[in-house]
XYZ file of C-alpha atoms in Angstrom:
724
model
C 11.326 17.692 -36.485
C 8.212 15.847 -35.355
C 9.958 12.583 -36.285
C 12.753 13.483 -33.866
C 10.115 14.331 -31.243
C 8.584 10.849 -31.624
C 12.007 9.288 -31.281
C 12.660 11.263 -28.071
C 9.253 10.234 -26.744
C 10.204 6.580 -27.113
C 13.935 6.511 -26.409
C 14.113 9.123 -23.631
C 10.738 8.890 -21.900
C 9.855 5.304 -22.809
C 6.374 6.018 -24.201
C 5.090 4.317 -27.319
C 2.757 7.026 -28.593
C 1.655 10.572 -27.888
C -1.437 11.314 -25.843
C -4.235 13.368 -27.414
C -3.057 16.797 -28.657
C 0.562 16.338 -27.518
C 1.878 15.812 -31.038
C -0.040 18.842 -32.358
C 1.214 21.119 -29.553
C 4.820 19.939 -29.865
C 4.667 20.505 -33.616
C 3.446 24.058 -33.025
C 6.205 24.811 -30.497
C 8.897 23.387 -32.771
C 7.727 25.838 -35.452
C 8.265 28.618 -32.851
C 4.537 29.398 -32.784
C 2.752 30.522 -29.590
C -0.041 28.385 -28.135
C -2.470 28.023 -25.240
C -2.823 24.455 -23.947
C -5.607 23.249 -21.649
C -5.108 19.636 -20.594
C -6.525 17.820 -17.570
C -4.267 16.905 -14.660
C -2.256 13.872 -15.690
C -2.887 14.591 -19.371
C 0.768 15.047 -20.248
C 1.239 18.834 -20.389
C 4.905 18.695 -19.352
C 6.017 16.762 -22.428
C 4.635 19.566 -24.610
C 7.659 21.698 -23.665
C 10.121 19.098 -22.390
C 10.450 17.313 -25.748
C 10.942 20.572 -27.726
C 13.525 21.574 -25.102
C 15.577 18.517 -26.060
C 15.448 19.439 -29.752
C 16.047 23.186 -29.481
C 19.603 24.517 -29.447
C 18.787 27.142 -26.829
C 17.140 27.259 -23.419
C 13.544 26.537 -22.437
C 12.301 28.677 -19.524
C 9.495 27.271 -17.393
C 7.674 29.661 -15.061
C 6.137 27.667 -12.200
C 4.262 28.966 -9.133
C 5.449 26.470 -6.515
C 8.954 25.615 -5.363
C 7.955 22.000 -4.655
C 6.547 21.676 -8.171
C 9.715 22.845 -9.911
C 11.905 20.736 -7.626
C 9.912 17.598 -8.471
C 10.029 18.354 -12.192
C 13.800 18.907 -12.195
C 14.433 15.715 -10.196
C 12.326 13.690 -12.633
C 14.096 15.169 -15.648
C 17.487 14.361 -14.169
C 16.346 10.729 -13.818
C 16.042 10.794 -17.625
C 19.527 12.382 -17.866
C 17.995 15.638 -19.109
C 20.005 18.664 -17.892
C 17.554 20.863 -15.997
C 18.047 23.394 -13.198
C 15.942 25.698 -11.047
C 16.582 29.019 -9.333
C 14.772 29.753 -6.091
C 15.273 30.558 -2.420
C 15.806 26.921 -1.367
C 19.229 26.852 -3.011
C 22.355 27.638 -1.050
C 24.518 30.480 -2.454
C 26.950 27.896 -3.818
C 24.189 25.851 -5.510
C 22.737 29.064 -6.959
C 26.133 29.996 -8.465
C 26.595 26.480 -9.853
C 23.227 26.580 -11.617
C 23.963 30.002 -13.117
C 27.325 28.696 -14.343
C 25.565 25.761 -16.046
C 23.201 28.193 -17.758
C 26.021 30.429 -18.968
C 27.939 27.453 -20.360
C 24.834 26.299 -22.216
C 24.791 22.993 -20.328
C 21.154 23.250 -19.158
C 18.226 22.618 -21.484
C 15.478 23.714 -19.078
C 15.331 26.403 -16.401
C 12.501 26.384 -13.836
C 11.799 29.493 -11.780
C 8.995 31.288 -9.977
C 7.592 34.530 -11.456
C 9.077 36.498 -8.542
C 12.564 35.193 -9.382
C 12.111 35.865 -13.090
C 11.077 39.472 -12.411
C 14.311 40.211 -10.510
C 16.677 42.494 -12.537
C 19.649 40.171 -12.047
C 17.666 37.221 -13.474
C 16.516 39.211 -16.503
C 20.065 40.418 -17.081
C 21.342 36.830 -16.930
C 18.734 35.586 -19.413
C 19.444 38.472 -21.797
C 22.859 36.844 -22.392
C 21.335 33.487 -23.359
C 19.523 32.090 -26.377
C 15.938 31.331 -25.290
C 13.880 29.191 -27.683
C 10.769 28.564 -25.574
C 9.107 30.628 -22.839
C 6.669 28.380 -20.973
C 4.131 29.591 -18.420
C 2.850 26.685 -16.342
C -0.368 26.975 -14.283
C -1.320 29.864 -16.589
C -4.732 30.276 -14.906
C -2.832 32.178 -12.182
C -2.726 35.133 -14.593
C -6.499 35.671 -14.463
C -8.440 37.265 -11.644
C -11.242 34.858 -12.582
C -8.931 31.914 -12.009
C -9.069 30.037 -8.709
C -5.461 30.840 -7.828
C -4.830 34.383 -9.082
C -1.277 35.706 -8.576
C -0.548 39.366 -9.394
C 3.072 38.553 -10.329
C 1.793 36.509 -13.265
C 0.336 39.667 -14.812
C 3.862 41.054 -15.215
C 4.970 38.094 -17.321
C 3.568 39.793 -20.398
C 6.380 42.380 -20.089
C 9.099 39.776 -19.477
C 7.940 37.883 -22.534
C 9.137 40.806 -24.669
C 12.697 39.951 -23.588
C 12.489 36.815 -25.775
C 11.089 37.918 -29.151
C 12.376 34.813 -30.973
C 11.004 32.310 -28.452
C 7.756 30.389 -28.682
C 5.373 31.281 -25.837
C 3.500 28.312 -24.410
C 0.805 28.829 -21.739
C -0.445 25.681 -20.002
C -3.043 24.865 -17.369
C -5.358 22.026 -16.355
C -8.204 24.206 -15.129
C -9.500 27.145 -17.115
C -13.079 28.180 -17.756
C -13.859 29.919 -21.080
C -13.612 33.271 -19.286
C -10.186 32.408 -17.846
C -9.025 31.142 -21.248
C -10.022 34.481 -22.775
C -8.151 36.333 -20.008
C -4.971 34.313 -20.594
C -5.097 35.004 -24.332
C -5.700 38.715 -23.886
C -3.041 39.293 -21.238
C -0.338 37.257 -23.005
C -1.319 38.550 -26.459
C -2.178 35.073 -27.726
C -5.405 36.103 -29.516
C -4.091 34.995 -32.920
C -2.443 31.824 -31.628
C -3.778 28.278 -31.605
C -5.610 26.993 -28.521
C -5.420 23.257 -27.843
C -8.141 22.158 -25.465
C -8.434 18.524 -24.383
C -11.654 17.063 -23.099
C -12.185 17.681 -19.390
C -13.789 14.258 -19.071
C -11.805 11.745 -16.995
C -13.666 8.527 -17.794
C -11.891 6.386 -15.199
C -12.868 8.556 -12.202
C -15.994 7.551 -10.280
C -17.565 10.754 -8.924
C -19.686 10.659 -5.786
C -21.159 13.346 -3.528
C -22.572 12.177 -0.183
C -24.324 14.054 2.589
C -21.871 14.522 5.433
C -23.291 12.576 8.378
C -20.763 11.334 10.925
C -17.814 11.909 8.557
C -15.362 9.832 10.576
C -17.477 6.683 10.093
C -18.066 7.558 6.447
C -14.335 7.826 5.820
C -13.597 4.618 7.764
C -16.289 2.707 5.840
C -14.865 3.992 2.564
C -11.316 2.992 3.528
C -12.408 -0.447 4.758
C -13.016 -1.535 1.170
C -9.769 -0.021 -0.085
C -7.101 -1.538 2.112
C -3.521 -0.873 0.991
C -4.690 1.523 -1.732
C -3.015 4.904 -2.127
C -5.262 7.877 -1.506
C -5.470 11.542 -0.562
C -7.972 13.027 1.907
C -8.415 16.795 1.667
C -9.582 18.815 4.676
C -10.498 22.489 5.034
C -8.192 23.360 7.941
C -4.949 22.284 9.581
C -6.861 21.396 12.739
C -9.180 19.076 10.818
C -6.160 17.434 9.156
C -4.532 16.743 12.518
C -7.739 15.393 14.077
C -8.534 13.060 11.175
C -4.934 11.885 11.023
C -5.081 10.873 14.708
C -8.437 9.088 14.196
C -7.189 7.099 11.204
C -3.922 6.254 12.944
C -5.863 4.819 15.907
C -7.824 2.622 13.490
C -4.584 1.154 12.178
C -4.354 2.983 8.862
C -1.000 3.786 7.292
C -1.297 7.569 7.202
C 0.581 10.877 7.571
C -0.567 14.535 7.724
C 0.459 17.382 5.407
C -0.202 21.098 5.923
C 1.609 24.437 6.093
C 1.787 24.286 9.901
C 4.307 21.446 9.731
C 7.971 22.163 9.166
C 9.278 21.856 5.624
C 11.383 18.883 6.704
C 8.349 17.007 8.057
C 6.236 17.882 4.993
C 8.928 16.635 2.639
C 9.428 13.470 4.665
C 5.689 12.698 4.687
C 5.349 13.405 0.968
C 8.309 11.143 0.191
C 6.780 8.368 2.322
C 3.556 8.614 0.295
C 5.330 8.556 -3.084
C 7.407 5.517 -2.075
C 4.391 3.602 -0.680
C 5.803 3.668 2.860
C 2.359 4.959 3.774
C -0.939 4.579 1.931
C -2.826 7.744 2.849
C -2.057 11.459 3.092
C -4.502 13.677 5.023
C -3.859 17.191 3.808
C -4.957 20.727 3.186
C -4.897 22.040 -0.376
C -1.168 22.715 0.138
C -0.571 19.101 -0.940
C -0.581 17.714 -4.451
C 1.032 20.180 -6.846
C 3.686 18.367 -8.850
C 2.786 14.916 -7.482
C 3.055 12.468 -10.385
C 2.215 9.276 -8.482
C 0.124 7.339 -11.029
C -1.560 4.826 -8.714
C -3.562 7.135 -6.416
C -6.774 5.112 -6.240
C -8.994 7.573 -4.378
C -9.401 11.206 -3.393
C -11.747 12.114 -0.535
C -12.913 15.643 0.164
C -13.692 15.523 3.883
C -14.812 19.153 3.524
C -16.093 21.191 0.597
C -13.452 22.603 -1.726
C -13.673 26.344 -2.345
C -14.469 26.104 -6.053
C -14.816 23.727 -8.989
C -11.330 24.443 -10.336
C -9.740 23.323 -7.055
C -12.004 20.275 -6.898
C -11.206 19.272 -10.479
C -7.479 19.749 -9.978
C -7.517 17.697 -6.764
C -9.551 14.756 -8.076
C -7.250 14.824 -11.107
C -4.494 13.434 -8.891
C -6.356 10.106 -8.842
C -6.091 7.475 -11.544
C -3.323 8.935 -13.679
C -2.549 5.371 -14.823
C -6.009 5.153 -16.390
C -7.360 2.594 -13.924
C -10.668 2.987 -12.075
C -10.335 5.424 -9.147
C -12.914 6.833 -6.724
C -13.596 10.450 -5.803
C -15.835 11.030 -2.774
C -16.951 14.457 -1.577
C -18.733 14.794 1.782
C -21.174 17.692 1.537
C -22.785 19.694 4.332
C -24.286 23.154 4.398
C -22.224 24.029 7.469
C -19.160 23.809 5.201
C -20.901 26.269 2.875
C -21.157 28.737 5.737
C -17.412 28.451 6.393
C -16.681 29.362 2.776
C -19.202 32.238 2.892
C -17.423 33.602 5.961
C -14.162 33.892 4.018
C -15.953 35.334 0.994
C -17.393 38.100 3.186
C -13.850 39.141 4.109
C -13.256 40.056 0.461
C -14.347 43.199 -1.372
C -15.264 44.375 -4.857
C -14.589 42.174 -7.862
C -12.635 39.670 -5.780
C -15.766 39.038 -3.686
C -17.906 38.842 -6.824
C -15.606 36.200 -8.330
C -15.624 34.131 -5.119
C -19.431 34.246 -4.908
C -19.730 33.072 -8.521
C -17.326 30.221 -7.795
C -19.439 29.114 -4.821
C -22.681 29.225 -6.851
C -21.116 27.061 -9.548
C -19.830 24.580 -6.977
C -23.240 24.302 -5.289
C -24.860 23.771 -8.680
C -22.551 20.803 -9.193
C -23.032 19.366 -5.692
C -26.827 19.678 -5.718
C -27.329 18.472 -9.284
C -29.442 15.358 -9.837
C -28.154 14.775 -13.370
C -24.978 13.049 -14.494
C -22.100 14.660 -12.560
C -20.047 15.113 -15.711
C -22.626 17.414 -17.298
C -22.320 20.404 -14.910
C -18.623 19.704 -14.316
C -17.688 19.803 -17.995
C -20.146 22.603 -18.751
C -18.284 24.755 -16.224
C -15.167 24.404 -18.364
C -17.030 25.176 -21.570
C -17.508 21.612 -22.777
C -20.747 19.698 -23.367
C -20.918 16.098 -22.196
C -22.225 14.190 -25.192
C -23.877 11.195 -23.493
C -27.046 10.978 -21.440
C -25.254 9.297 -18.549
C -21.689 8.306 -17.806
C -22.232 5.176 -15.693
C -19.384 6.421 -13.494
C -21.047 8.738 -10.981
C -23.505 8.382 -8.132
C -26.354 10.115 -9.957
C -26.129 7.803 -12.961
C -26.298 4.791 -10.632
C -28.920 6.065 -8.207
C -31.805 3.674 -7.646
C -35.374 4.974 -7.441
C -35.919 3.936 -3.843
C -33.790 4.915 -0.867
C -32.978 1.252 -0.252
C -32.649 -1.916 -2.288
C -34.064 -5.368 -1.718
C -30.934 -7.387 -0.933
C -32.761 -10.500 0.263
C -31.478 -12.949 -2.365
C -27.841 -11.961 -1.877
C -28.292 -12.085 1.908
C -29.747 -15.597 1.685
C -26.721 -16.709 -0.350
C -24.321 -15.294 2.214
C -26.167 -16.622 5.267
C -26.572 -20.046 3.670
C -22.843 -20.203 2.974
C -22.097 -19.293 6.604
C -24.274 -22.235 7.719
C -22.795 -24.711 5.222
C -19.216 -23.887 6.310
C -20.132 -24.560 9.932
C -20.225 -20.953 11.220
C -16.462 -21.173 11.801
C -15.125 -18.674 9.256
C -14.957 -14.934 8.694
C -16.375 -12.816 5.894
C -13.303 -13.124 3.669
C -13.454 -16.941 3.551
C -17.220 -16.923 2.947
C -16.644 -14.491 0.099
C -13.990 -16.775 -1.429
C -16.413 -19.694 -1.378
C -19.240 -17.669 -2.908
C -16.957 -16.405 -5.679
C -15.587 -19.874 -6.462
C -12.026 -19.220 -5.338
C -9.422 -21.976 -5.769
C -7.476 -20.805 -2.741
C -5.768 -23.651 -0.870
C -7.839 -23.051 2.278
C -11.114 -23.390 0.342
C -10.022 -26.615 -1.357
C -8.436 -28.172 1.754
C -11.681 -27.683 3.688
C -13.680 -29.245 0.843
C -15.716 -26.079 0.493
C -15.524 -26.303 -3.297
C -17.984 -29.221 -2.942
C -20.640 -27.085 -1.199
C -23.815 -26.031 -3.004
C -22.968 -22.388 -2.303
C -19.553 -22.647 -3.994
C -19.355 -20.241 -6.928
C -22.923 -18.901 -6.687
C -21.758 -15.328 -6.021
C -19.603 -14.494 -9.040
C -21.993 -11.674 -10.021
C -20.627 -9.575 -7.128
C -17.063 -8.447 -6.492
C -15.040 -9.477 -3.443
C -15.441 -6.016 -1.903
C -19.200 -6.048 -2.408
C -19.632 -9.374 -0.593
C -17.507 -8.160 2.314
C -19.599 -4.990 2.378
C -22.711 -7.217 2.419
C -21.371 -9.100 5.455
C -20.826 -5.847 7.367
C -24.359 -4.726 6.566
C -25.748 -8.061 7.882
C -23.767 -7.589 11.099
C -25.068 -4.011 11.525
C -28.640 -5.192 10.967
C -28.188 -8.010 13.558
C -28.541 -10.920 11.140
C -24.985 -11.995 11.926
C -22.777 -11.762 14.983
C -19.007 -11.915 15.040
C -16.892 -13.980 17.411
C -14.707 -11.417 19.204
C -11.758 -13.785 19.618
C -11.598 -15.555 16.244
C -13.669 -13.311 13.970
C -15.903 -16.138 12.733
C -19.479 -15.280 11.713
C -22.549 -16.872 13.298
C -26.254 -16.511 12.508
C -28.687 -14.866 14.919
C -32.297 -16.034 15.378
C -33.386 -13.144 13.186
C -31.349 -14.587 10.306
C -33.424 -17.812 10.294
C -36.423 -15.764 9.140
C -34.435 -14.529 6.159
C -33.388 -18.050 5.181
C -36.939 -19.437 5.349
C -38.264 -16.481 3.325
C -40.489 -14.906 5.974
C -38.350 -11.757 6.290
C -36.744 -9.547 3.660
C -33.459 -7.662 3.941
C -33.196 -4.081 2.711
C -30.196 -1.785 2.520
C -28.093 0.361 0.237
C -24.648 -0.689 -0.839
C -22.025 1.933 -1.577
C -22.784 2.820 -5.188
C -19.102 3.331 -5.932
C -18.690 -0.449 -5.865
C -22.221 -1.721 -6.448
C -23.279 -3.361 -9.700
C -26.197 -2.618 -11.970
C -28.005 -5.706 -13.225
C -25.009 -7.772 -12.257
C -22.572 -5.714 -14.346
C -19.862 -3.384 -13.184
C -20.647 0.282 -13.840
C -17.041 1.073 -14.657
C -17.462 1.414 -18.395
C -13.792 2.132 -18.907
C -12.568 -0.906 -17.015
C -11.323 -4.054 -18.747
C -11.800 -7.733 -18.034
C -8.280 -7.747 -16.584
C -9.087 -4.898 -14.201
C -12.339 -6.517 -13.068
C -11.128 -10.109 -12.659
C -7.441 -10.153 -11.719
C -6.412 -12.320 -8.756
C -6.341 -9.934 -5.790
C -4.361 -12.287 -3.534
C -1.584 -12.737 -6.100
C -1.635 -9.002 -6.845
C -0.894 -8.265 -3.179
C 2.042 -10.693 -3.142
C 3.504 -9.085 -6.260
C 2.866 -5.650 -4.793
C 4.811 -6.546 -1.648
C 7.763 -7.805 -3.714
C 7.687 -4.637 -5.842
C 7.880 -2.524 -2.689
C 10.788 -4.581 -1.369
C 12.742 -4.159 -4.618
C 11.960 -0.430 -4.776
C 13.230 0.113 -1.231
C 16.481 -1.662 -2.095
C 16.986 0.680 -5.069
C 15.670 3.827 -3.352
C 13.025 4.491 -6.033
C 9.211 4.720 -6.077
C 7.596 1.269 -6.593
C 5.667 2.308 -9.705
C 8.946 2.880 -11.563
C 9.583 -0.888 -11.414
C 6.136 -1.892 -12.690
C 2.896 0.109 -12.618
C -0.271 -1.406 -11.158
C -1.510 -2.145 -14.681
C 1.398 -4.568 -15.131
C 0.800 -6.270 -11.772
C -2.879 -6.676 -12.678
C -2.003 -8.392 -15.957
C 0.480 -10.660 -14.157
C -2.311 -11.533 -11.710
C -4.733 -12.254 -14.543
C -2.660 -14.163 -17.109
C -0.313 -15.939 -14.602
C 2.709 -15.987 -17.000
C 5.275 -18.575 -15.884
C 8.034 -18.299 -18.464
C 9.883 -15.515 -20.269
C 8.085 -16.137 -23.582
C 4.769 -15.365 -21.918
C 5.888 -12.578 -19.613
C 7.466 -10.491 -22.385
C 3.966 -9.919 -23.790
C 2.593 -8.468 -20.536
C 1.883 -4.717 -20.683
C 4.832 -2.722 -19.329
C 7.328 -5.599 -19.495
C 10.079 -4.903 -22.007
C 13.312 -6.813 -22.510
C 15.201 -4.664 -19.975
C 12.702 -5.118 -17.160
C 12.238 -8.777 -18.037
C 15.964 -9.245 -17.515
C 15.962 -7.206 -14.287
C 12.816 -8.487 -12.597
C 11.351 -11.350 -14.637
C 12.674 -14.310 -12.634
C 11.770 -12.684 -9.306
C 8.124 -12.130 -10.234
C 7.728 -15.388 -12.183
C 8.946 -17.388 -9.166
C 6.169 -15.859 -7.071
C 3.586 -16.582 -9.793
C 4.747 -20.201 -10.247
C 4.598 -20.906 -6.498
C 1.167 -19.285 -6.190
C -0.239 -21.256 -9.137
C 1.092 -24.544 -7.748
C -0.418 -23.890 -4.324
C -3.801 -22.895 -5.761
C -4.084 -25.275 -8.768
C -4.137 -22.419 -11.284
C -3.036 -22.679 -14.911
C -1.536 -19.944 -17.011
C -3.902 -18.153 -19.414
C -1.590 -18.950 -22.287
C -3.873 -18.577 -25.303
C -4.457 -14.794 -25.035
C -0.706 -14.284 -24.608
C -0.032 -16.500 -27.631
C -2.349 -14.315 -29.669
C -0.400 -11.278 -28.528
C 2.855 -12.983 -29.458
C 1.550 -13.878 -32.904
C 0.657 -10.275 -33.554
C 4.045 -9.045 -32.341
C 5.609 -9.745 -35.713
C 7.669 -7.450 -37.930
C 4.460 -6.046 -39.363
C 3.936 -2.417 -38.311
C 1.781 -2.127 -35.220
C -0.824 0.096 -36.892
C -1.212 -2.524 -39.627
C -1.644 -5.382 -37.125
C -4.185 -3.382 -35.175
C -6.117 -2.310 -38.261
C -6.239 -5.825 -39.719
C -7.542 -7.142 -36.396
C -10.142 -4.360 -36.399
C -11.256 -5.264 -39.916
C -11.493 -8.897 -38.778
C -14.149 -7.850 -36.286
C -12.332 -6.908 -33.067
C -13.707 -3.796 -31.343
C -11.743 -0.655 -30.580
C -12.274 -1.252 -26.841
C -10.969 -4.822 -27.094
C -7.892 -3.734 -29.036
C -7.168 -1.012 -26.482
C -7.266 -3.623 -23.709
C -5.163 -6.111 -25.662
C -2.422 -3.603 -26.454
C -2.601 -1.883 -23.064
C -3.316 1.556 -24.527
C -6.136 4.119 -24.559
C -8.865 3.905 -27.205
C -7.669 7.209 -28.685
C -4.333 5.512 -29.482
C -6.150 2.740 -31.372
C -8.047 5.411 -33.323
C -4.742 7.025 -34.243
C -3.366 3.701 -35.555
C -6.540 3.145 -37.574
C -6.265 6.630 -39.077
C -2.627 6.014 -40.062
C -3.725 2.801 -41.773
C -6.487 4.661 -43.590
C -4.154 7.496 -44.597
C -1.913 4.910 -46.296
C -4.724 4.121 -48.741
C -6.239 1.102 -46.977
C -9.914 0.531 -46.197
C -11.595 0.257 -42.799
C -14.986 -1.136 -41.888
C -17.255 1.662 -40.648
C -19.647 -0.235 -38.361
C -16.975 -0.884 -35.755
C -16.112 2.814 -35.658
C -19.687 3.923 -35.109
C -20.012 1.478 -32.203
C -17.169 3.265 -30.381
C -19.131 6.534 -30.269
C -21.476 7.336 -27.383
C -23.252 10.057 -29.389
C -26.896 9.652 -30.333
C -27.707 8.979 -34.005
C -28.992 12.558 -34.311
C -25.788 14.005 -32.867
C -23.610 11.796 -35.078
C -25.467 13.017 -38.149
C -24.941 16.658 -37.126
C -21.181 16.031 -36.720
C -20.982 14.370 -40.145
C -22.912 17.271 -41.691
C -20.479 19.740 -40.123
C -17.495 17.805 -41.474
C -19.049 17.821 -44.916
C -19.452 21.589 -44.639
C -16.085 22.677 -43.162
C -13.974 19.657 -44.037
C -12.920 16.654 -41.905
C -9.137 17.182 -41.864
C -8.980 19.667 -38.947
C -11.147 19.185 -35.878
C -11.055 22.697 -34.475
C -13.310 24.188 -37.237
C -15.789 21.345 -36.681
C -15.648 21.857 -32.906
C -16.455 25.552 -33.312
C -19.067 24.982 -36.027
C -20.957 22.736 -33.604
C -20.870 25.422 -30.927
C -18.321 23.409 -28.896
C -21.111 20.957 -28.049
C -19.130 17.819 -28.926
C -15.776 17.012 -27.320
C -12.620 16.226 -29.242
C -12.621 12.535 -28.222
C -15.959 12.037 -29.975
C -14.902 14.197 -32.916
C -11.869 11.961 -33.500
C -14.149 8.920 -33.688
C -16.500 10.635 -36.129
C -13.573 11.972 -38.177
C -12.336 8.409 -38.656
C -15.869 7.276 -39.528
C -16.287 10.088 -42.059
C -12.945 9.389 -43.735
C -13.580 5.624 -43.858
C -17.107 6.145 -45.224
C -15.891 8.517 -47.931
C -12.799 6.545 -48.891
């Protein structure tokens, strides 16, 4: 049946390959075996029961804690023409009867309901008449008192489960410590069942903790460099949400509030506006976010401390679901700690003990000076294999409190002088970065000595540099036109008699001229931001006409590739990530017209050669063969992942399929993909020799769970290739 599952993955959901562990979990469910699944937010938990639901003859029950969550899931499934219903208090009596009729006629494949609804006698009586093939418990951490969102009703699910003796029981959650995992297994009687635990590492999230000092300015500075990006700002209280919303609105930001004090109608309207890109920012309490599948959330800010690590991890997990670089900023103050302690002191007994332990763990994370991923992943029972991630503030912290930014400041000030002190920071940045924008060329600024001398910094970093020079009184800004002019103090910097010191925001700063975002690609780092914005505006216009979220037309990853390769005909555009024949027919001409006009106005040529290479490889040869042959020819796993628009784990899977067919793979390219030390790699290989390389779980346990599954998959491939 797994072949049918793969077909459904592609034909129904439009995905080319399974994410890590999905295929294994689905295979287990299809065999009617029970399982516990721990996957990070955005990791693809839903498909683990939705695909089996399509293949089973009977019903799949999904227990979900939030009405908004089940409503979103059902609406999404109906977009795929999958018959799904829910039963809860939001339905009118007539709608409730209609859904029950669908269930009785066997016309629904999935039923979503809250535990309270499931426990009602009339619901259990109804379900006793039906064939139930899968009993799914979503957000399963709610069953444990050591979980961050304990719900007593979840404890009673163990009794209801007995109503469906022939059904597979699937418990899923994104946030479960080893203690919570043990609780879930014990309560649901899953001790002898398989547990599938993905890595808790989200490589594309930049993690930063900053001392809270004038939080309004800190938030405004953060947002200044992220104009038009989608983001969520979490606050501790409704009052704080309302106050910050008003402040951001006054500053011209596209923003709405979300908290339980607003009417359901207003909450739904604001949430819909966020999903459809009618607004960029939601300021919210923790009531917001469950069931939100928006893939292009580029940042999550915690204006106040979350109450525990599970909540924090779940909330930051709403950023970067498309795999692109996203920023997570937490503003930390000890006064927030006192607020949390106040609520803890209202509790008693074990509940108070659990809350105190949660706070200690959170403070350990916030106050840590080591790589942020180490304490974060340790909390969930996983050991971070590397010494540093390159994607958190601690890994990028400089030794001194400030940096010597004199050379960069001289470049910027010199460019201001050479352009006649008549332009703003954006134009100066374009000149420094060698832009071919019409305005730069028309003014002859491509002939200046400062043209193109600032390519080592991103656009945002140069603009940030200009703001720092204004704050330190080296530049002043014309109030009417916004042009930058030098002050007398700046002359001392240019002649070398005065140095400039400061500290750029480490979420965007470079290290030795290189971006710290180790997971980012050349496309992500160097796409044309001006063209991207034009394409983004057109996408929004088309989405509004069709009444759908913009990302369903093309995700940001597609717009980035369009803004990097500049495809100007159908033969080129068909090879862009996310552009299939259907979408090419629907939207190709519209987007290509914009690209053609932009390229003509800015003297830009299409990057045709990389697309030709893609086209050449898109032959009748099986994809895993094309990928593996390219790998054996010397291309790296990271390069292949970028070229095919997939995760590195997908490339590893293709390479393993190639190897399993009796072919050979070079081993040196596999070893390079691992971030483990030589000593750690040797210990993994020794473990595989001892317990066998075919299954990873025995190796994972033999190593004391010290190496994550992502690294084990790399070493498994290495071991098999080495011992071919």
